[in-house]
DNA sequence: TCTTACATGTAAGTAGTTACATGATTGA
DNA sequence: TCAATCATGTAACTACTTACATGTAAGA
């Protein structure tokens, strides 16, 4: 149950419409929580019905018309409660690792190219994060809320760095492996 | 759509019953793909109906009676097809990072203890993986399928190591931060 | 016979994905 | 007026989770 809390956080940082939220989820929020516009609109409706957020007045509520939301005190309280609650980490699911294990049984045909493609994707992602870091967290500034946000971005950067290293290592192993037949 | 392929891989490695699969998903397979027994039984039914696996003969098909499955040629072919298919990485979702970002807005109360708890969980997980590595991949053995499986385990080990380092760093930052009020 | 462990399943609900629908606004 | 973009939404489906149901086998 994290999507509503992701939305509350985003709206507290800055009141937004559904489409603006979607864009923010595609960018900074997306590096640890992704969501499509369909999810977001549905969830905005629920949160409004529960009295945790409200549509900003002055905006007419018609289809095709922009509608911005802000967080109500009950929403802030719910977010604070959730943030402080103990939650176990979810077990990861990684299809690429699964495919590597499958390849040990049915052969590695096609996987080398996939590893290279993923390596490229992770390198691009890392470059994007580093650009965000350079722009949003220049050396010197040191406000507490910046330090927390920087910490989160650092997790994204270090994770991408890990994947890049691992994929390079995996590609080396692949180059030393015999052909593509099942084993 | 990875669960059926995870099951096919596991059954190719060794024909098993639903409960045995559940146990294997709790152990080695679980470090990159988790599944509950409910998911597994449901999926076994589907895979059998599709003709990708079959129940081993000689076992009576009664409730409460063990029923083992093996992969049919069509199942192996499907797994090989899937392994070679291009698939983009799924965006990650990490509730702890989300909570940290929320804490930048509503305050860090309760989060320090959570970070310590997660650190402990990751340290245990790492110890478990290192034990598996010591047991299953002693230096010297070098069969190709072992190298692939070792590579997958290495990803698990390195990921846990990353989280441990990041959590320690985060805890340091926390100790330097002012109190728990909203910012 | 009672409990525990083994073993397979059903049902209901939640979360996420994919495909499609509808209308407003702006510029060529 | 046409196309593109902005903007909000519905519907159907798939995957996953949580709670519960049912029966067998073995040992105290």
mmCIF file of C-alpha atoms (C1' of nucleotides) in Angstrom:
data_model
loop_
_atom_site.group_PDB
_atom_site.id
_atom_site.type_symbol
_atom_site.label_atom_id
_atom_site.label_comp_id
_atom_site.label_asym_id
_atom_site.label_seq_id
_atom_site.Cartn_x
_atom_site.Cartn_y
_atom_site.Cartn_z
ATOM 1 C CA UNK A 1 0.000 0.000 0.000
ATOM 2 C CA UNK A 2 2.594 2.546 -1.013
ATOM 3 C CA UNK A 3 1.131 4.305 -4.024
ATOM 4 C CA UNK A 4 -1.246 6.540 -2.030
ATOM 5 C CA UNK A 5 1.691 7.500 0.208
ATOM 6 C CA UNK A 6 3.890 8.239 -2.769
ATOM 7 C CA UNK A 7 1.168 10.549 -4.062
ATOM 8 C CA UNK A 8 0.727 12.246 -0.683
ATOM 9 C CA UNK A 9 4.475 12.881 -0.533
ATOM 10 C CA UNK A 10 4.513 14.316 -4.041
ATOM 11 C CA UNK A 11 1.511 16.556 -3.330
ATOM 12 C CA UNK A 12 3.053 17.829 -0.103
ATOM 13 C CA UNK A 13 6.207 18.734 -1.977
ATOM 14 C CA UNK A 14 4.014 20.598 -4.466
ATOM 15 C CA UNK A 15 0.265 20.558 -5.209
ATOM 16 C CA UNK A 16 -0.274 19.156 -8.689
ATOM 17 C CA UNK A 17 -2.784 17.849 -11.206
ATOM 18 C CA UNK A 18 -2.942 14.223 -12.296
ATOM 19 C CA UNK A 19 -0.868 14.794 -15.403
ATOM 20 C CA UNK A 20 1.759 16.793 -13.532
ATOM 21 C CA UNK A 21 2.001 13.950 -11.005
ATOM 22 C CA UNK A 22 2.374 11.472 -13.849
ATOM 23 C CA UNK A 23 5.305 13.488 -15.186
ATOM 24 C CA UNK A 24 6.919 13.651 -11.754
ATOM 25 C CA UNK A 25 6.507 9.900 -11.375
ATOM 26 C CA UNK A 26 8.251 9.497 -14.720
ATOM 27 C CA UNK A 27 11.148 11.556 -13.408
ATOM 28 C CA UNK A 28 12.442 11.927 -9.894
ATOM 29 C CA UNK A 29 9.841 9.914 -7.981
ATOM 30 C CA UNK A 30 10.109 7.160 -10.568
ATOM 31 C CA UNK A 31 13.572 6.078 -9.485
ATOM 32 C CA UNK A 32 12.073 4.309 -6.508
ATOM 33 C CA UNK A 33 8.330 4.224 -7.265
ATOM 34 C CA UNK A 34 6.743 4.036 -10.681
ATOM 35 C CA UNK A 35 3.103 4.605 -11.562
ATOM 36 C CA UNK A 36 1.043 5.148 -14.699
ATOM 37 C CA UNK A 37 -1.498 7.909 -15.164
ATOM 38 C CA UNK A 38 -4.337 5.380 -14.852
ATOM 39 C CA UNK A 39 -3.169 4.338 -11.415
ATOM 40 C CA UNK A 40 -2.664 7.943 -10.397
ATOM 41 C CA UNK A 41 -6.118 9.171 -11.402
ATOM 42 C CA UNK A 42 -7.785 6.208 -9.709
ATOM 43 C CA UNK A 43 -5.805 6.782 -6.527
ATOM 44 C CA UNK A 44 -6.462 10.541 -6.546
ATOM 45 C CA UNK A 45 -10.192 9.745 -6.608
ATOM 46 C CA UNK A 46 -9.837 7.394 -3.626
ATOM 47 C CA UNK A 47 -7.719 9.810 -1.608
ATOM 48 C CA UNK A 48 -10.236 12.591 -2.240
ATOM 49 C CA UNK A 49 -13.142 10.329 -1.215
ATOM 50 C CA UNK A 50 -11.284 9.462 2.017
ATOM 51 C CA UNK A 51 -10.767 13.109 2.840
ATOM 52 C CA UNK A 52 -6.957 12.967 2.687
ATOM 53 C CA UNK A 53 -6.623 15.417 -0.209
ATOM 54 C CA UNK A 54 -8.893 17.920 -1.927
ATOM 55 C CA UNK A 55 -9.151 19.541 -5.305
ATOM 56 C CA UNK A 56 -7.951 23.119 -5.257
ATOM 57 C CA UNK A 57 -10.920 25.453 -5.535
ATOM 58 C CA UNK A 58 -11.200 27.820 -8.535
ATOM 59 C CA UNK A 59 -10.638 24.977 -10.960
ATOM 60 C CA UNK A 60 -13.795 23.732 -12.672
ATOM 61 C CA UNK A 61 -14.213 19.956 -12.387
ATOM 62 C CA UNK A 62 -14.874 19.048 -16.019
ATOM 63 C CA UNK A 63 -13.399 16.399 -18.276
ATOM 64 C CA UNK A 64 -10.457 17.773 -20.187
ATOM 65 C CA UNK A 65 -10.025 20.540 -17.600
ATOM 66 C CA UNK A 66 -7.001 20.589 -15.359
ATOM 67 C CA UNK A 67 -7.705 19.720 -11.729
ATOM 68 C CA UNK A 68 -5.039 20.231 -9.055
ATOM 69 C CA UNK A 69 -4.982 18.669 -5.606
ATOM 70 C CA UNK A 70 -3.511 19.575 -2.237
ATOM 71 C CA UNK A 71 -3.027 17.487 0.923
ATOM 72 C CA UNK A 72 -5.386 17.973 3.885
ATOM 73 C CA UNK A 73 -4.221 17.666 7.522
ATOM 74 C CA UNK A 74 -5.649 14.119 7.698
ATOM 75 C CA UNK A 75 -3.502 13.210 4.691
ATOM 76 C CA UNK A 76 -0.352 14.583 6.289
ATOM 77 C CA UNK A 77 -1.120 12.667 9.487
ATOM 78 C CA UNK A 78 -1.668 9.429 7.552
ATOM 79 C CA UNK A 79 1.651 9.890 5.739
ATOM 80 C CA UNK A 80 3.497 10.532 9.021
ATOM 81 C CA UNK A 81 1.885 7.424 10.553
ATOM 82 C CA UNK A 82 2.856 5.259 7.569
ATOM 83 C CA UNK A 83 6.417 6.611 7.463
ATOM 84 C CA UNK A 84 7.010 5.626 11.080
ATOM 85 C CA UNK A 85 5.427 2.152 10.777
ATOM 86 C CA UNK A 86 7.685 -0.923 10.671
ATOM 87 C CA UNK A 87 7.581 -2.639 7.253
ATOM 88 C CA UNK A 88 9.655 -5.551 6.048
ATOM 89 C CA UNK A 89 11.425 -5.181 2.720
ATOM 90 C CA UNK A 90 9.622 -6.883 -0.148
ATOM 91 C CA UNK A 91 11.553 -9.767 -1.723
ATOM 92 C CA UNK A 92 13.023 -8.650 -5.057
ATOM 93 C CA UNK A 93 11.953 -10.040 -8.375
ATOM 94 C CA UNK A 94 14.421 -9.742 -11.207
ATOM 95 C CA UNK A 95 13.527 -11.335 -14.515
ATOM 96 C CA UNK A 96 17.049 -10.973 -15.931
ATOM 97 C CA UNK A 97 18.575 -13.038 -13.119
ATOM 98 C CA UNK A 98 15.824 -15.583 -13.610
ATOM 99 C CA UNK A 99 16.643 -15.785 -17.308
ATOM 100 C CA UNK A 100 20.292 -16.336 -16.490
ATOM 101 C CA UNK A 101 19.382 -19.236 -14.265
ATOM 102 C CA UNK A 102 17.094 -20.603 -16.987
ATOM 103 C CA UNK A 103 19.978 -20.232 -19.438
ATOM 104 C CA UNK A 104 22.049 -22.592 -17.297
ATOM 105 C CA UNK A 105 19.468 -25.248 -18.226
ATOM 106 C CA UNK A 106 18.224 -24.410 -21.739
ATOM 107 C CA UNK A 107 21.261 -22.624 -23.163
ATOM 108 C CA UNK A 108 22.473 -19.055 -23.398
ATOM 109 C CA UNK A 109 21.275 -18.290 -26.951
ATOM 110 C CA UNK A 110 20.224 -14.642 -27.240
ATOM 111 C CA UNK A 111 21.188 -13.682 -23.721
ATOM 112 C CA UNK A 112 24.520 -12.047 -24.486
ATOM 113 C CA UNK A 113 22.811 -9.374 -26.582
ATOM 114 C CA UNK A 114 20.277 -8.855 -23.810
ATOM 115 C CA UNK A 115 23.034 -8.288 -21.258
ATOM 116 C CA UNK A 116 24.614 -5.673 -23.517
ATOM 117 C CA UNK A 117 21.259 -3.978 -24.042
ATOM 118 C CA UNK A 118 20.592 -3.841 -20.292
ATOM 119 C CA UNK A 119 24.106 -2.545 -19.695
ATOM 120 C CA UNK A 120 23.380 0.290 -22.098
ATOM 121 C CA UNK A 121 20.044 1.087 -20.407
ATOM 122 C CA UNK A 122 21.671 1.193 -16.969
ATOM 123 C CA UNK A 123 24.484 3.399 -18.232
ATOM 124 C CA UNK A 124 21.953 5.890 -19.566
ATOM 125 C CA UNK A 125 20.003 5.815 -16.321
ATOM 126 C CA UNK A 126 23.159 6.399 -14.307
ATOM 127 C CA UNK A 127 24.096 9.370 -16.488
ATOM 128 C CA UNK A 128 20.627 10.838 -15.915
ATOM 129 C CA UNK A 129 20.899 10.462 -12.139
ATOM 130 C CA UNK A 130 24.371 12.001 -12.096
ATOM 131 C CA UNK A 131 23.002 14.947 -14.060
ATOM 132 C CA UNK A 132 20.201 15.378 -11.513
ATOM 133 C CA UNK A 133 22.761 15.195 -8.709
ATOM 134 C CA UNK A 134 24.961 17.813 -10.359
ATOM 135 C CA UNK A 135 21.967 20.120 -10.887
ATOM 136 C CA UNK A 136 20.023 19.647 -7.612
ATOM 137 C CA UNK A 137 22.749 18.927 -5.073
ATOM 138 C CA UNK A 138 25.749 21.123 -5.776
ATOM 139 C CA UNK A 139 28.452 20.967 -3.074
ATOM 140 C CA UNK A 140 27.906 23.487 -0.324
ATOM 141 C CA UNK A 141 24.156 23.505 0.196
ATOM 142 C CA UNK A 142 23.310 21.538 3.268
ATOM 143 C CA UNK A 143 19.693 21.862 4.364
ATOM 144 C CA UNK A 144 18.444 18.796 6.277
ATOM 145 C CA UNK A 145 15.667 17.974 3.787
ATOM 146 C CA UNK A 146 18.199 18.200 0.963
ATOM 147 C CA UNK A 147 20.443 15.701 2.730
ATOM 148 C CA UNK A 148 17.584 13.193 2.931
ATOM 149 C CA UNK A 149 16.655 13.662 -0.707
ATOM 150 C CA UNK A 150 20.286 13.401 -1.742
ATOM 151 C CA UNK A 151 20.559 10.155 0.223
ATOM 152 C CA UNK A 152 17.671 8.716 -1.780
ATOM 153 C CA UNK A 153 19.207 9.806 -5.070
ATOM 154 C CA UNK A 154 22.515 8.294 -3.962
ATOM 155 C CA UNK A 155 20.767 4.939 -3.545
ATOM 156 C CA UNK A 156 19.619 5.188 -7.157
ATOM 157 C CA UNK A 157 23.107 6.112 -8.347
ATOM 158 C CA UNK A 158 24.796 3.326 -6.404
ATOM 159 C CA UNK A 159 22.250 0.753 -7.556
ATOM 160 C CA UNK A 160 22.813 1.634 -11.206
ATOM 161 C CA UNK A 161 26.556 1.497 -10.605
ATOM 162 C CA UNK A 162 26.165 -1.965 -9.097
ATOM 163 C CA UNK A 163 24.182 -3.239 -12.087
ATOM 164 C CA UNK A 164 26.700 -1.832 -14.551
ATOM 165 C CA UNK A 165 29.575 -3.561 -12.766
ATOM 166 C CA UNK A 166 27.682 -6.809 -12.485
ATOM 167 C CA UNK A 167 26.625 -6.798 -16.142
ATOM 168 C CA UNK A 168 30.214 -6.123 -17.266
ATOM 169 C CA UNK A 169 31.385 -9.026 -15.154
ATOM 170 C CA UNK A 170 28.592 -11.236 -16.540
ATOM 171 C CA UNK A 171 29.561 -10.347 -20.113
ATOM 172 C CA UNK A 172 33.170 -11.352 -19.385
ATOM 173 C CA UNK A 173 31.995 -14.700 -18.097
ATOM 174 C CA UNK A 174 29.832 -15.131 -21.185
ATOM 175 C CA UNK A 175 32.761 -14.513 -23.497
ATOM 176 C CA UNK A 176 34.665 -17.358 -21.814
ATOM 177 C CA UNK A 177 31.722 -19.761 -21.955
ATOM 178 C CA UNK A 178 31.291 -22.447 -24.642
ATOM 179 C CA UNK A 179 28.546 -22.049 -27.273
ATOM 180 C CA UNK A 180 24.839 -21.656 -27.015
ATOM 181 C CA UNK A 181 23.509 -25.201 -26.830
ATOM 182 C CA UNK A 182 21.531 -26.545 -23.887
ATOM 183 C CA UNK A 183 23.688 -27.986 -21.147
ATOM 184 C CA UNK B 1 4.857 -13.180 -16.954
ATOM 185 C CA UNK B 2 7.835 -14.697 -15.198
ATOM 186 C CA UNK B 3 6.373 -17.042 -12.595
ATOM 187 C CA UNK B 4 5.582 -19.853 -15.047
ATOM 188 C CA UNK B 5 9.133 -19.600 -16.389
ATOM 189 C CA UNK B 6 10.595 -19.655 -12.902
ATOM 190 C CA UNK B 7 8.648 -22.859 -12.270
ATOM 191 C CA UNK B 8 9.734 -24.410 -15.566
ATOM 192 C CA UNK B 9 13.375 -23.663 -14.699
ATOM 193 C CA UNK B 10 13.007 -25.170 -11.244
ATOM 194 C CA UNK B 11 11.298 -28.298 -12.599
ATOM 195 C CA UNK B 12 13.982 -28.764 -15.260
ATOM 196 C CA UNK B 13 16.639 -28.579 -12.580
ATOM 197 C CA UNK B 14 14.689 -31.230 -10.654
ATOM 198 C CA UNK B 15 11.106 -32.580 -10.945
ATOM 199 C CA UNK B 16 9.221 -31.643 -7.797
ATOM 200 C CA UNK B 17 5.858 -31.453 -6.096
ATOM 201 C CA UNK B 18 4.129 -28.179 -5.253
ATOM 202 C CA UNK B 19 5.380 -28.145 -1.699
ATOM 203 C CA UNK B 20 8.929 -28.962 -2.713
ATOM 204 C CA UNK B 21 8.798 -26.099 -5.210
ATOM 205 C CA UNK B 22 7.492 -23.806 -2.489
ATOM 206 C CA UNK B 23 10.495 -24.714 -0.341
ATOM 207 C CA UNK B 24 12.903 -24.110 -3.204
ATOM 208 C CA UNK B 25 11.290 -20.729 -3.856
ATOM 209 C CA UNK B 26 11.820 -19.913 -0.187
ATOM 210 C CA UNK B 27 15.506 -20.707 -0.601
ATOM 211 C CA UNK B 28 17.713 -20.417 -3.634
ATOM 212 C CA UNK B 29 15.147 -19.381 -6.263
ATOM 213 C CA UNK B 30 13.721 -16.863 -3.822
ATOM 214 C CA UNK B 31 16.701 -14.549 -3.975
ATOM 215 C CA UNK B 32 15.508 -13.246 -7.324
ATOM 216 C CA UNK B 33 11.938 -14.555 -7.611
ATOM 217 C CA UNK B 34 9.566 -15.137 -4.715
ATOM 218 C CA UNK B 35 6.275 -17.019 -4.802
ATOM 219 C CA UNK B 36 3.804 -18.408 -2.283
ATOM 220 C CA UNK B 37 2.402 -21.926 -2.382
ATOM 221 C CA UNK B 38 -0.964 -20.558 -3.553
ATOM 222 C CA UNK B 39 0.624 -18.993 -6.604
ATOM 223 C CA UNK B 40 2.619 -22.122 -7.298
ATOM 224 C CA UNK B 41 -0.295 -24.581 -7.178
ATOM 225 C CA UNK B 42 -2.399 -22.332 -9.376
ATOM 226 C CA UNK B 43 0.403 -21.964 -11.893
ATOM 227 C CA UNK B 44 1.159 -25.712 -11.891
ATOM 228 C CA UNK B 45 -2.486 -26.301 -12.837
ATOM 229 C CA UNK B 46 -2.229 -23.826 -15.720
ATOM 230 C CA UNK B 47 1.070 -25.214 -17.000
ATOM 231 C CA UNK B 48 -0.350 -28.752 -16.939
ATOM 232 C CA UNK B 49 -3.498 -27.637 -18.785
ATOM 233 C CA UNK B 50 -1.297 -25.984 -21.441
ATOM 234 C CA UNK B 51 0.682 -29.174 -21.930
ATOM 235 C CA UNK B 52 4.015 -27.660 -20.799
ATOM 236 C CA UNK B 53 4.424 -29.979 -17.803
ATOM 237 C CA UNK B 54 2.823 -33.221 -16.648
ATOM 238 C CA UNK B 55 2.297 -35.001 -13.364
ATOM 239 C CA UNK B 56 4.671 -37.910 -12.939
ATOM 240 C CA UNK B 57 2.734 -41.135 -13.325
ATOM 241 C CA UNK B 58 2.551 -43.588 -10.409
ATOM 242 C CA UNK B 59 1.433 -40.852 -8.032
ATOM 243 C CA UNK B 60 -2.291 -40.931 -7.258
ATOM 244 C CA UNK B 61 -3.971 -37.564 -7.826
ATOM 245 C CA UNK B 62 -5.810 -37.151 -4.513
ATOM 246 C CA UNK B 63 -6.005 -34.246 -2.106
ATOM 247 C CA UNK B 64 -3.367 -34.551 0.565
ATOM 248 C CA UNK B 65 -1.316 -36.864 -1.682
ATOM 249 C CA UNK B 66 1.988 -35.727 -3.064
ATOM 250 C CA UNK B 67 1.978 -34.987 -6.809
ATOM 251 C CA UNK B 68 5.253 -34.369 -8.651
ATOM 252 C CA UNK B 69 5.646 -32.711 -12.027
ATOM 253 C CA UNK B 70 8.172 -32.849 -14.855
ATOM 254 C CA UNK B 71 8.692 -30.564 -17.844
ATOM 255 C CA UNK B 72 7.519 -31.726 -21.292
ATOM 256 C CA UNK B 73 9.400 -30.803 -24.514
ATOM 257 C CA UNK B 74 6.907 -28.012 -25.226
ATOM 258 C CA UNK B 75 7.717 -26.557 -21.801
ATOM 259 C CA UNK B 76 11.453 -26.600 -22.442
ATOM 260 C CA UNK B 77 10.900 -24.946 -25.816
ATOM 261 C CA UNK B 78 8.760 -22.218 -24.252
ATOM 262 C CA UNK B 79 11.419 -21.554 -21.614
ATOM 263 C CA UNK B 80 14.154 -21.314 -24.260
ATOM 264 C CA UNK B 81 11.995 -18.937 -26.302
ATOM 265 C CA UNK B 82 11.316 -16.719 -23.280
ATOM 266 C CA UNK B 83 14.958 -16.693 -22.189
ATOM 267 C CA UNK B 84 16.076 -15.381 -25.561
ATOM 268 C CA UNK B 85 13.338 -12.720 -25.841
ATOM 269 C CA UNK B 86 14.208 -9.053 -25.300
ATOM 270 C CA UNK B 87 12.608 -7.681 -22.130
ATOM 271 C CA UNK B 88 13.092 -4.281 -20.556
ATOM 272 C CA UNK B 89 13.952 -4.158 -16.858
ATOM 273 C CA UNK B 90 10.953 -3.384 -14.659
ATOM 274 C CA UNK B 91 11.225 -0.086 -12.768
ATOM 275 C CA UNK B 92 12.045 -0.780 -9.131
ATOM 276 C CA UNK B 93 9.739 -0.011 -6.272
ATOM 277 C CA UNK B 94 11.326 0.466 -2.892
ATOM 278 C CA UNK B 95 9.083 1.464 -0.022
ATOM 279 C CA UNK B 96 12.001 2.334 2.287
ATOM 280 C CA UNK B 97 13.360 4.942 -0.121
ATOM 281 C CA UNK B 98 9.855 6.287 -0.516
ATOM 282 C CA UNK B 99 9.547 6.606 3.249
ATOM 283 C CA UNK B 100 12.827 8.468 3.390
ATOM 284 C CA UNK B 101 11.562 10.946 0.859
ATOM 285 C CA UNK B 102 8.313 11.258 2.819
ATOM 286 C CA UNK B 103 10.386 11.854 5.965
ATOM 287 C CA UNK B 104 11.947 14.884 4.313
ATOM 288 C CA UNK B 105 8.438 16.380 4.386
ATOM 289 C CA UNK B 106 6.696 14.989 7.485
ATOM 290 C CA UNK B 107 9.675 14.346 9.768
ATOM 291 C CA UNK B 108 11.992 11.446 10.501
ATOM 292 C CA UNK B 109 10.273 10.123 13.653
ATOM 293 C CA UNK B 110 10.560 6.343 13.849
ATOM 294 C CA UNK B 111 12.683 5.974 10.733
ATOM 295 C CA UNK B 112 16.062 5.593 12.439
ATOM 296 C CA UNK B 113 14.943 2.383 14.140
ATOM 297 C CA UNK B 114 13.582 1.126 10.838
ATOM 298 C CA UNK B 115 16.923 1.712 9.119
ATOM 299 C CA UNK B 116 18.686 -0.269 11.854
ATOM 300 C CA UNK B 117 16.163 -3.082 11.548
ATOM 301 C CA UNK B 118 16.594 -3.249 7.777
ATOM 302 C CA UNK B 119 20.358 -3.179 8.199
ATOM 303 C CA UNK B 120 20.106 -6.207 10.459
ATOM 304 C CA UNK B 121 17.842 -8.053 7.990
ATOM 305 C CA UNK B 122 20.226 -7.400 5.117
ATOM 306 C CA UNK B 123 23.215 -8.522 7.169
ATOM 307 C CA UNK B 124 21.487 -11.821 7.914
ATOM 308 C CA UNK B 125 20.571 -12.276 4.268
ATOM 309 C CA UNK B 126 24.139 -11.595 3.192
ATOM 310 C CA UNK B 127 25.478 -14.143 5.689
ATOM 311 C CA UNK B 128 23.052 -16.715 4.287
ATOM 312 C CA UNK B 129 24.135 -16.079 0.699
ATOM 313 C CA UNK B 130 27.816 -16.262 1.642
ATOM 314 C CA UNK B 131 27.149 -19.593 3.321
ATOM 315 C CA UNK B 132 25.443 -20.888 0.150
ATOM 316 C CA UNK B 133 28.408 -19.659 -1.887
ATOM 317 C CA UNK B 134 30.882 -21.393 0.415
ATOM 318 C CA UNK B 135 28.897 -24.633 0.226
ATOM 319 C CA UNK B 136 27.861 -24.730 -3.441
ATOM 320 C CA UNK B 137 30.694 -22.952 -5.208
ATOM 321 C CA UNK B 138 34.013 -23.966 -3.645
ATOM 322 C CA UNK B 139 37.063 -22.709 -5.549
ATOM 323 C CA UNK B 140 38.197 -25.112 -8.249
ATOM 324 C CA UNK B 141 34.960 -26.440 -9.722
ATOM 325 C CA UNK B 142 34.304 -24.774 -13.003
ATOM 326 C CA UNK B 143 31.457 -26.318 -14.971
ATOM 327 C CA UNK B 144 29.741 -23.797 -17.290
ATOM 328 C CA UNK B 145 26.305 -24.150 -15.665
ATOM 329 C CA UNK B 146 27.943 -23.598 -12.253
ATOM 330 C CA UNK B 147 29.504 -20.383 -13.485
ATOM 331 C CA UNK B 148 26.116 -19.049 -14.567
ATOM 332 C CA UNK B 149 24.488 -19.998 -11.273
ATOM 333 C CA UNK B 150 27.391 -18.506 -9.354
ATOM 334 C CA UNK B 151 26.986 -15.293 -11.317
ATOM 335 C CA UNK B 152 23.352 -15.099 -10.227
ATOM 336 C CA UNK B 153 24.256 -15.730 -6.595
ATOM 337 C CA UNK B 154 26.964 -13.060 -6.875
ATOM 338 C CA UNK B 155 24.296 -10.542 -7.888
ATOM 339 C CA UNK B 156 22.423 -11.385 -4.687
ATOM 340 C CA UNK B 157 25.565 -11.053 -2.580
ATOM 341 C CA UNK B 158 26.591 -7.753 -4.148
ATOM 342 C CA UNK B 159 23.078 -6.326 -3.838
ATOM 343 C CA UNK B 160 22.927 -7.116 -0.131
ATOM 344 C CA UNK B 161 26.380 -5.615 0.271
ATOM 345 C CA UNK B 162 25.203 -2.462 -1.462
ATOM 346 C CA UNK B 163 22.186 -2.126 0.843
ATOM 347 C CA UNK B 164 24.285 -2.666 3.951
ATOM 348 C CA UNK B 165 26.714 0.070 2.902
ATOM 349 C CA UNK B 166 23.927 2.441 1.966
ATOM 350 C CA UNK B 167 22.028 1.856 5.228
ATOM 351 C CA UNK B 168 25.198 2.472 7.279
ATOM 352 C CA UNK B 169 25.748 5.700 5.388
ATOM 353 C CA UNK B 170 22.102 6.683 5.895
ATOM 354 C CA UNK B 171 22.343 6.032 9.633
ATOM 355 C CA UNK B 172 25.406 8.290 9.830
ATOM 356 C CA UNK B 173 23.481 11.068 8.094
ATOM 357 C CA UNK B 174 20.597 10.523 10.486
ATOM 358 C CA UNK B 175 22.819 10.899 13.516
ATOM 359 C CA UNK B 176 23.952 14.314 12.243
ATOM 360 C CA UNK B 177 20.427 15.497 11.502
ATOM 361 C CA UNK B 178 18.390 17.743 13.826
ATOM 362 C CA UNK B 179 15.379 16.244 15.679
ATOM 363 C CA UNK B 180 12.247 14.550 14.451
ATOM 364 C CA UNK B 181 9.834 17.377 13.749
ATOM 365 C CA UNK B 182 8.351 18.049 10.343
ATOM 366 C CA UNK B 183 10.523 20.238 8.169
ATOM 367 C "C1'" DT C 1 -6.896 -40.039 20.104
ATOM 368 C "C1'" DC C 2 -4.527 -35.945 19.778
ATOM 369 C "C1'" DT C 3 -1.161 -33.097 17.810
ATOM 370 C "C1'" DT C 4 2.050 -31.911 14.438
ATOM 371 C "C1'" DA C 5 3.883 -31.913 9.996
ATOM 372 C "C1'" DC C 6 2.982 -32.838 5.289
ATOM 373 C "C1'" DA C 7 0.396 -31.713 1.237
ATOM 374 C "C1'" DT C 8 -2.936 -29.593 -1.948
ATOM 375 C "C1'" DG C 9 -6.081 -26.562 -2.818
ATOM 376 C "C1'" DT C 10 -10.285 -22.461 -3.020
ATOM 377 C "C1'" DA C 11 -11.959 -17.711 -2.424
ATOM 378 C "C1'" DA C 12 -11.791 -13.018 -1.988
ATOM 379 C "C1'" DG C 13 -9.519 -8.933 -2.245
ATOM 380 C "C1'" DT C 14 -5.712 -5.613 -3.685
ATOM 381 C "C1'" DA C 15 -2.431 -3.762 -6.883
ATOM 382 C "C1'" DG C 16 -0.740 -3.102 -11.290
ATOM 383 C "C1'" DT C 17 -0.983 -3.262 -16.515
ATOM 384 C "C1'" DT C 18 -2.888 -2.596 -21.089
ATOM 385 C "C1'" DA C 19 -6.181 -0.878 -24.125
ATOM 386 C "C1'" DC C 20 -9.378 2.344 -25.092
ATOM 387 C "C1'" DA C 21 -12.594 6.681 -24.692
ATOM 388 C "C1'" DT C 22 -13.525 11.568 -24.291
ATOM 389 C "C1'" DG C 23 -13.067 16.319 -24.370
ATOM 390 C "C1'" DA C 24 -10.325 21.046 -24.432
ATOM 391 C "C1'" DT C 25 -6.745 23.976 -26.403
ATOM 392 C "C1'" DT C 26 -3.448 25.539 -29.611
ATOM 393 C "C1'" DG C 27 -1.143 26.306 -33.848
ATOM 394 C "C1'" DA C 28 -0.489 25.218 -38.882
ATOM 395 C "C1'" DT D 1 -10.555 22.472 -40.251
ATOM 396 C "C1'" DC D 2 -7.126 19.378 -39.136
ATOM 397 C "C1'" DA D 3 -3.530 17.514 -36.303
ATOM 398 C "C1'" DA D 4 -1.093 17.517 -32.193
ATOM 399 C "C1'" DT D 5 -0.931 18.072 -27.427
ATOM 400 C "C1'" DC D 6 -2.889 18.568 -23.025
ATOM 401 C "C1'" DA D 7 -5.853 16.485 -19.730
ATOM 402 C "C1'" DT D 8 -8.908 13.202 -17.390
ATOM 403 C "C1'" DG D 9 -10.938 9.183 -17.148
ATOM 404 C "C1'" DT D 10 -13.215 3.774 -17.842
ATOM 405 C "C1'" DA D 11 -12.887 -1.119 -18.569
ATOM 406 C "C1'" DA D 12 -10.892 -5.402 -18.701
ATOM 407 C "C1'" DC D 13 -7.377 -8.151 -17.471
ATOM 408 C "C1'" DT D 14 -3.323 -10.188 -15.029
ATOM 409 C "C1'" DA D 15 -0.529 -10.863 -10.985
ATOM 410 C "C1'" DC D 16 -0.051 -11.076 -6.309
ATOM 411 C "C1'" DT D 17 -1.566 -11.395 -1.368
ATOM 412 C "C1'" DT D 18 -4.207 -12.946 2.570
ATOM 413 C "C1'" DA D 19 -7.300 -15.885 4.688
ATOM 414 C "C1'" DC D 20 -9.266 -20.055 4.892
ATOM 415 C "C1'" DA D 21 -10.492 -25.230 3.796
ATOM 416 C "C1'" DT D 22 -9.435 -30.057 3.463
ATOM 417 C "C1'" DG D 23 -7.274 -34.214 3.791
ATOM 418 C "C1'" DT D 24 -3.076 -37.745 4.891
ATOM 419 C "C1'" DA D 25 0.557 -39.710 7.710
ATOM 420 C "C1'" DA D 26 3.348 -40.356 11.654
ATOM 421 C "C1'" DG D 27 4.469 -40.261 16.363
ATOM 422 C "C1'" DA D 28 3.471 -39.258 21.430
#
